[in-house]
């Protein structure tokens, strides 16, 4: 088998990705709307009171919001929870800030959870922190959102609202708690990314992607093997090794997991390097 695919299978300890995860995006979007409404009402109360020490501040301008997100990461001391499913500027700035923070002295106990989409997944960052239990990246289909929650005390959220795209800095426990609950709910169903998915050389990678497309479409082994000009036995050997590499226990799960990780031919490579 080693002549077909690499012997080492990354990520075999991933938790199971059940079929219910396919609908995570819809559920997330509904809950996000509720959190956005809570955030908006908090902003209104803040503007009505106009006192010092306000718990929510609206950030004007995307560049300022991106810089603020990176600063929140840099100032964290115990944990950082991040959602990157929006503008690419957030992904670049946050990954850079996390890289610097994790390399700094005195942050050995810091824990990081990164929730990304295939387009915002930074494979270089993932590969650079393989084997570090304090750093974990997962992928899910989620609506456009950028969020950084530092030490469970401060957060930046950039999301759509009734008045358009808005970025806000939050120091309100009443908003941060449901935001964390929302994060935890999606996190439990997201796909764990433990390292670059390596199918081998370019030729084997292309074959693996073609097989994944057929697994996702539910094409039978006989038809798929004929389309790919290989024997059914060879095709099934590929399928078994791809499933092991993805940590999948069914063919459908392998197709779903590949889609979540942006591995299909029909998907753009995003930030994969």
mmCIF file of C-alpha atoms in Angstrom:
data_model
loop_
_atom_site.group_PDB
_atom_site.id
_atom_site.type_symbol
_atom_site.label_atom_id
_atom_site.label_comp_id
_atom_site.label_asym_id
_atom_site.label_seq_id
_atom_site.Cartn_x
_atom_site.Cartn_y
_atom_site.Cartn_z
ATOM 1 C CA UNK A 1 0.000 0.000 0.000
ATOM 2 C CA UNK A 2 2.894 2.310 0.662
ATOM 3 C CA UNK A 3 3.483 2.580 -3.050
ATOM 4 C CA UNK A 4 0.058 4.131 -3.482
ATOM 5 C CA UNK A 5 -0.250 6.495 -0.549
ATOM 6 C CA UNK A 6 2.050 7.671 2.282
ATOM 7 C CA UNK A 7 2.307 5.225 5.190
ATOM 8 C CA UNK A 8 1.733 7.832 7.893
ATOM 9 C CA UNK A 9 -1.902 8.800 8.348
ATOM 10 C CA UNK A 10 -2.393 12.223 9.887
ATOM 11 C CA UNK A 11 -5.293 12.976 12.169
ATOM 12 C CA UNK A 12 -6.566 9.457 12.869
ATOM 13 C CA UNK A 13 -7.474 10.584 16.390
ATOM 14 C CA UNK A 14 -10.011 13.086 15.061
ATOM 15 C CA UNK A 15 -13.452 12.889 16.678
ATOM 16 C CA UNK A 16 -16.224 11.474 14.540
ATOM 17 C CA UNK A 17 -17.913 13.916 12.186
ATOM 18 C CA UNK A 18 -21.553 12.868 12.196
ATOM 19 C CA UNK A 19 -24.031 13.670 9.457
ATOM 20 C CA UNK A 20 -25.548 16.377 11.621
ATOM 21 C CA UNK A 21 -22.427 18.480 11.017
ATOM 22 C CA UNK A 22 -23.554 19.129 7.454
ATOM 23 C CA UNK A 23 -26.195 21.507 8.837
ATOM 24 C CA UNK A 24 -23.913 23.255 11.328
ATOM 25 C CA UNK A 25 -23.769 26.383 9.159
ATOM 26 C CA UNK A 26 -27.545 26.918 9.256
ATOM 27 C CA UNK A 27 -27.745 26.428 13.009
ATOM 28 C CA UNK A 28 -24.716 28.652 13.546
ATOM 29 C CA UNK A 29 -26.234 31.397 11.410
ATOM 30 C CA UNK A 30 -29.452 31.430 13.450
ATOM 31 C CA UNK A 31 -27.591 31.552 16.750
ATOM 32 C CA UNK A 32 -25.245 34.202 15.380
ATOM 33 C CA UNK A 33 -28.247 36.373 14.546
ATOM 34 C CA UNK A 34 -29.362 36.086 18.159
ATOM 35 C CA UNK A 35 -25.912 37.051 19.443
ATOM 36 C CA UNK A 36 -25.772 39.954 16.963
ATOM 37 C CA UNK A 37 -29.136 41.190 18.229
ATOM 38 C CA UNK A 38 -27.854 41.010 21.802
ATOM 39 C CA UNK A 39 -24.709 42.879 20.759
ATOM 40 C CA UNK A 40 -26.754 45.555 18.973
ATOM 41 C CA UNK A 41 -28.992 46.101 21.998
ATOM 42 C CA UNK A 42 -25.916 46.409 24.209
ATOM 43 C CA UNK A 43 -24.501 49.049 21.859
ATOM 44 C CA UNK A 44 -27.770 50.993 22.048
ATOM 45 C CA UNK A 45 -27.760 50.894 25.849
ATOM 46 C CA UNK A 46 -24.140 52.021 25.848
ATOM 47 C CA UNK A 47 -24.921 54.994 23.601
ATOM 48 C CA UNK A 48 -27.889 55.945 25.764
ATOM 49 C CA UNK A 49 -25.805 55.962 28.926
ATOM 50 C CA UNK A 50 -22.639 57.509 27.445
ATOM 51 C CA UNK A 51 -20.576 56.768 30.531
ATOM 52 C CA UNK A 52 -16.936 55.862 30.949
ATOM 53 C CA UNK A 53 -15.991 52.192 31.142
ATOM 54 C CA UNK A 54 -18.558 51.289 28.495
ATOM 55 C CA UNK A 55 -18.809 47.544 27.801
ATOM 56 C CA UNK A 56 -19.131 47.736 24.001
ATOM 57 C CA UNK A 57 -17.334 50.017 21.548
ATOM 58 C CA UNK A 58 -18.071 50.151 17.825
ATOM 59 C CA UNK A 59 -14.922 50.102 15.669
ATOM 60 C CA UNK A 60 -14.947 52.283 12.564
ATOM 61 C CA UNK A 61 -13.012 51.041 9.535
ATOM 62 C CA UNK A 62 -11.879 47.523 8.676
ATOM 63 C CA UNK A 63 -8.158 48.282 9.038
ATOM 64 C CA UNK A 64 -8.723 49.499 12.588
ATOM 65 C CA UNK A 65 -10.844 46.445 13.354
ATOM 66 C CA UNK A 66 -8.180 44.080 12.002
ATOM 67 C CA UNK A 67 -5.472 45.824 14.047
ATOM 68 C CA UNK A 68 -7.680 45.610 17.141
ATOM 69 C CA UNK A 69 -8.219 41.868 16.625
ATOM 70 C CA UNK A 70 -4.458 41.324 16.393
ATOM 71 C CA UNK A 71 -3.904 43.443 19.509
ATOM 72 C CA UNK A 72 -6.431 41.404 21.491
ATOM 73 C CA UNK A 73 -4.489 38.282 20.551
ATOM 74 C CA UNK A 74 -1.187 39.869 21.557
ATOM 75 C CA UNK A 75 -2.556 40.923 24.950
ATOM 76 C CA UNK A 76 -4.016 37.514 25.854
ATOM 77 C CA UNK A 77 -2.469 35.698 28.806
ATOM 78 C CA UNK A 78 -4.325 32.389 29.300
ATOM 79 C CA UNK A 79 -6.483 31.553 26.259
ATOM 80 C CA UNK A 80 -7.576 32.754 22.848
ATOM 81 C CA UNK A 81 -10.662 31.552 20.970
ATOM 82 C CA UNK A 82 -10.844 32.688 17.349
ATOM 83 C CA UNK A 83 -13.381 32.453 14.523
ATOM 84 C CA UNK A 84 -12.005 33.262 11.060
ATOM 85 C CA UNK A 85 -14.764 33.119 8.471
ATOM 86 C CA UNK A 86 -14.732 36.638 7.058
ATOM 87 C CA UNK A 87 -12.406 39.069 5.308
ATOM 88 C CA UNK A 88 -8.880 37.660 4.619
ATOM 89 C CA UNK A 89 -7.249 40.567 6.455
ATOM 90 C CA UNK A 90 -8.380 39.124 9.776
ATOM 91 C CA UNK A 91 -6.899 35.726 8.983
ATOM 92 C CA UNK A 92 -3.477 37.106 8.083
ATOM 93 C CA UNK A 93 -3.274 39.460 11.057
ATOM 94 C CA UNK A 94 -4.549 36.960 13.622
ATOM 95 C CA UNK A 95 -2.317 34.103 12.458
ATOM 96 C CA UNK A 96 0.701 36.411 12.554
ATOM 97 C CA UNK A 97 -0.156 37.658 16.048
ATOM 98 C CA UNK A 98 -0.699 34.096 17.272
ATOM 99 C CA UNK A 99 2.651 32.981 15.861
ATOM 100 C CA UNK A 100 4.460 35.754 17.729
ATOM 101 C CA UNK A 101 2.499 35.180 20.942
ATOM 102 C CA UNK A 102 3.089 31.417 21.013
ATOM 103 C CA UNK A 103 6.824 31.911 20.494
ATOM 104 C CA UNK A 104 7.164 34.457 23.311
ATOM 105 C CA UNK A 105 8.494 33.569 26.742
ATOM 106 C CA UNK A 106 5.987 33.279 29.559
ATOM 107 C CA UNK A 107 3.099 31.976 27.451
ATOM 108 C CA UNK A 108 3.739 28.245 27.804
ATOM 109 C CA UNK A 109 0.305 27.687 29.392
ATOM 110 C CA UNK A 110 -1.617 29.684 26.773
ATOM 111 C CA UNK A 111 -4.290 27.685 24.929
ATOM 112 C CA UNK A 112 -5.550 28.541 21.440
ATOM 113 C CA UNK A 113 -8.638 27.359 19.568
ATOM 114 C CA UNK A 114 -8.973 28.388 15.926
ATOM 115 C CA UNK A 115 -12.245 27.833 14.092
ATOM 116 C CA UNK A 116 -11.793 28.398 10.336
ATOM 117 C CA UNK A 117 -13.372 27.797 6.965
ATOM 118 C CA UNK A 118 -11.431 26.082 4.144
ATOM 119 C CA UNK A 119 -10.711 29.518 2.662
ATOM 120 C CA UNK A 120 -9.212 30.947 5.879
ATOM 121 C CA UNK A 121 -7.309 27.835 6.946
ATOM 122 C CA UNK A 122 -3.569 28.556 7.131
ATOM 123 C CA UNK A 123 -1.757 25.266 6.548
ATOM 124 C CA UNK A 124 1.623 26.813 7.340
ATOM 125 C CA UNK A 125 0.375 27.790 10.804
ATOM 126 C CA UNK A 126 -1.164 24.349 11.348
ATOM 127 C CA UNK A 127 2.021 22.559 10.301
ATOM 128 C CA UNK A 128 4.095 24.846 12.526
ATOM 129 C CA UNK A 129 2.178 23.800 15.622
ATOM 130 C CA UNK A 130 1.611 20.102 15.015
ATOM 131 C CA UNK A 131 1.902 18.140 18.248
ATOM 132 C CA UNK A 132 1.236 21.135 20.494
ATOM 133 C CA UNK A 133 -1.787 20.194 22.638
ATOM 134 C CA UNK A 134 -2.354 23.849 23.528
ATOM 135 C CA UNK A 135 -3.036 24.803 19.889
ATOM 136 C CA UNK A 136 -5.933 23.294 17.944
ATOM 137 C CA UNK A 137 -7.474 24.234 14.607
ATOM 138 C CA UNK A 138 -10.838 23.034 13.341
ATOM 139 C CA UNK A 139 -12.781 23.665 10.147
ATOM 140 C CA UNK A 140 -16.533 24.142 9.668
ATOM 141 C CA UNK A 141 -18.968 25.731 7.251
ATOM 142 C CA UNK A 142 -19.997 28.931 9.002
ATOM 143 C CA UNK A 143 -21.343 32.329 7.916
ATOM 144 C CA UNK A 144 -19.130 35.374 7.462
ATOM 145 C CA UNK A 145 -17.781 36.221 10.905
ATOM 146 C CA UNK A 146 -14.515 37.243 12.497
ATOM 147 C CA UNK A 147 -14.191 36.997 16.255
ATOM 148 C CA UNK A 148 -11.404 36.991 18.818
ATOM 149 C CA UNK A 149 -12.165 36.175 22.455
ATOM 150 C CA UNK A 150 -9.245 36.782 24.806
ATOM 151 C CA UNK A 151 -9.133 35.272 28.307
ATOM 152 C CA UNK A 152 -12.972 35.045 28.317
ATOM 153 C CA UNK A 153 -12.944 38.732 29.213
ATOM 154 C CA UNK A 154 -12.522 40.752 26.023
ATOM 155 C CA UNK A 155 -13.667 40.144 22.484
ATOM 156 C CA UNK A 156 -13.842 41.629 19.026
ATOM 157 C CA UNK A 157 -16.691 40.588 16.757
ATOM 158 C CA UNK A 158 -17.136 41.561 13.113
ATOM 159 C CA UNK A 159 -20.490 40.372 11.755
ATOM 160 C CA UNK A 160 -23.478 41.471 9.726
ATOM 161 C CA UNK A 161 -26.169 43.341 11.628
ATOM 162 C CA UNK A 162 -29.385 45.234 10.939
ATOM 163 C CA UNK A 163 -27.304 48.320 10.119
ATOM 164 C CA UNK A 164 -24.726 46.523 7.966
ATOM 165 C CA UNK A 165 -21.293 45.082 8.641
ATOM 166 C CA UNK A 166 -20.167 46.065 12.121
ATOM 167 C CA UNK A 167 -17.065 45.425 14.228
ATOM 168 C CA UNK A 168 -17.312 45.874 17.986
ATOM 169 C CA UNK A 169 -15.011 45.449 20.965
ATOM 170 C CA UNK A 170 -16.831 43.803 23.867
ATOM 171 C CA UNK A 171 -16.105 43.724 27.585
ATOM 172 C CA UNK A 172 -19.587 42.628 28.573
ATOM 173 C CA UNK A 173 -19.994 39.217 30.162
ATOM 174 C CA UNK A 174 -23.607 39.228 29.056
ATOM 175 C CA UNK A 175 -22.477 39.196 25.415
ATOM 176 C CA UNK A 176 -19.251 37.185 25.742
ATOM 177 C CA UNK A 177 -20.942 34.250 27.508
ATOM 178 C CA UNK A 178 -23.438 33.477 24.708
ATOM 179 C CA UNK A 179 -20.699 34.100 22.146
ATOM 180 C CA UNK A 180 -18.557 31.455 23.856
ATOM 181 C CA UNK A 181 -21.506 29.079 24.031
ATOM 182 C CA UNK A 182 -22.021 29.559 20.304
ATOM 183 C CA UNK A 183 -18.326 28.937 19.670
ATOM 184 C CA UNK A 184 -18.342 25.760 21.781
ATOM 185 C CA UNK A 185 -21.385 24.393 19.969
ATOM 186 C CA UNK A 186 -19.817 24.734 16.535
ATOM 187 C CA UNK A 187 -16.410 23.614 17.806
ATOM 188 C CA UNK A 188 -17.775 20.244 18.957
ATOM 189 C CA UNK A 189 -19.008 19.415 15.435
ATOM 190 C CA UNK A 190 -16.118 20.895 13.441
ATOM 191 C CA UNK A 191 -13.399 18.870 11.700
ATOM 192 C CA UNK A 192 -10.065 18.651 13.511
ATOM 193 C CA UNK A 193 -7.051 19.681 11.424
ATOM 194 C CA UNK A 194 -3.903 18.137 12.854
ATOM 195 C CA UNK A 195 -1.510 18.593 9.932
ATOM 196 C CA UNK A 196 -1.316 19.098 6.191
ATOM 197 C CA UNK A 197 -3.226 16.345 4.426
ATOM 198 C CA UNK A 198 -0.460 14.783 2.360
ATOM 199 C CA UNK A 199 -1.490 12.345 -0.356
ATOM 200 C CA UNK A 200 2.040 12.014 -1.670
ATOM 201 C CA UNK A 201 3.343 13.400 -4.954
ATOM 202 C CA UNK A 202 1.348 15.533 -7.385
ATOM 203 C CA UNK A 203 0.074 12.573 -9.410
ATOM 204 C CA UNK A 204 -1.265 10.694 -6.383
ATOM 205 C CA UNK A 205 -2.790 13.896 -5.011
ATOM 206 C CA UNK A 206 -4.740 14.425 -8.236
ATOM 207 C CA UNK A 207 -5.985 10.825 -8.197
ATOM 208 C CA UNK A 208 -6.991 11.145 -4.539
ATOM 209 C CA UNK A 209 -8.951 14.313 -5.298
ATOM 210 C CA UNK A 210 -10.734 12.639 -8.208
ATOM 211 C CA UNK A 211 -11.670 9.732 -5.958
ATOM 212 C CA UNK A 212 -12.884 12.095 -3.237
ATOM 213 C CA UNK A 213 -15.148 13.834 -5.739
ATOM 214 C CA UNK A 214 -16.687 10.486 -6.619
ATOM 215 C CA UNK A 215 -17.055 9.450 -2.987
ATOM 216 C CA UNK A 216 -18.869 12.682 -2.262
ATOM 217 C CA UNK A 217 -21.159 12.145 -5.269
ATOM 218 C CA UNK A 218 -21.913 8.545 -4.295
ATOM 219 C CA UNK A 219 -20.545 7.012 -7.517
ATOM 220 C CA UNK A 220 -20.289 3.201 -7.397
ATOM 221 C CA UNK A 221 -16.877 1.532 -7.307
ATOM 222 C CA UNK A 222 -17.323 -0.060 -10.730
ATOM 223 C CA UNK A 223 -18.269 3.210 -12.411
ATOM 224 C CA UNK A 224 -15.580 5.231 -10.599
ATOM 225 C CA UNK A 225 -12.858 2.712 -11.426
ATOM 226 C CA UNK A 226 -13.875 2.689 -15.087
ATOM 227 C CA UNK A 227 -13.885 6.513 -15.227
ATOM 228 C CA UNK A 228 -10.415 6.618 -13.685
ATOM 229 C CA UNK A 229 -9.068 3.813 -15.881
ATOM 230 C CA UNK A 230 -8.056 1.542 -13.014
ATOM 231 C CA UNK A 231 -9.158 -1.819 -11.651
ATOM 232 C CA UNK A 232 -11.879 -1.971 -8.991
ATOM 233 C CA UNK A 233 -9.347 -3.571 -6.637
ATOM 234 C CA UNK A 234 -6.919 -0.660 -7.066
ATOM 235 C CA UNK A 235 -9.711 1.867 -6.642
ATOM 236 C CA UNK A 236 -10.826 0.244 -3.393
ATOM 237 C CA UNK A 237 -7.259 0.243 -2.120
ATOM 238 C CA UNK A 238 -7.078 3.973 -2.764
ATOM 239 C CA UNK A 239 -10.403 4.517 -0.989
ATOM 240 C CA UNK A 240 -9.279 2.588 2.114
ATOM 241 C CA UNK A 241 -6.049 4.579 2.375
ATOM 242 C CA UNK A 242 -7.768 7.927 1.789
ATOM 243 C CA UNK A 243 -10.298 7.119 4.525
ATOM 244 C CA UNK A 244 -7.458 6.271 6.922
ATOM 245 C CA UNK A 245 -5.633 9.487 6.047
ATOM 246 C CA UNK A 246 -8.768 11.550 6.730
ATOM 247 C CA UNK A 247 -9.679 9.611 9.866
ATOM 248 C CA UNK A 248 -13.044 8.719 8.318
ATOM 249 C CA UNK A 249 -15.081 5.607 9.103
ATOM 250 C CA UNK A 250 -17.372 5.767 6.067
ATOM 251 C CA UNK A 251 -17.099 6.833 2.455
ATOM 252 C CA UNK A 252 -19.676 9.556 2.873
ATOM 253 C CA UNK A 253 -17.802 10.871 5.895
ATOM 254 C CA UNK A 254 -14.584 10.967 3.869
ATOM 255 C CA UNK A 255 -16.308 13.066 1.211
ATOM 256 C CA UNK A 256 -17.791 15.447 3.791
ATOM 257 C CA UNK A 257 -14.485 15.765 5.615
ATOM 258 C CA UNK A 258 -12.636 16.460 2.371
ATOM 259 C CA UNK A 259 -15.150 19.182 1.514
ATOM 260 C CA UNK A 260 -14.754 20.757 4.958
ATOM 261 C CA UNK A 261 -10.978 20.783 4.542
ATOM 262 C CA UNK A 262 -11.106 22.272 1.048
ATOM 263 C CA UNK A 263 -9.489 19.237 -0.594
ATOM 264 C CA UNK A 264 -11.879 18.734 -3.506
ATOM 265 C CA UNK A 265 -10.969 19.627 -7.066
ATOM 266 C CA UNK A 266 -14.083 21.808 -7.311
ATOM 267 C CA UNK A 267 -12.924 23.967 -4.407
ATOM 268 C CA UNK A 268 -10.424 26.794 -4.506
ATOM 269 C CA UNK A 269 -7.226 26.191 -2.504
ATOM 270 C CA UNK A 270 -7.821 29.258 -0.287
ATOM 271 C CA UNK A 271 -4.829 29.936 1.920
ATOM 272 C CA UNK A 272 -3.468 26.431 1.650
ATOM 273 C CA UNK A 273 0.279 26.499 1.088
#
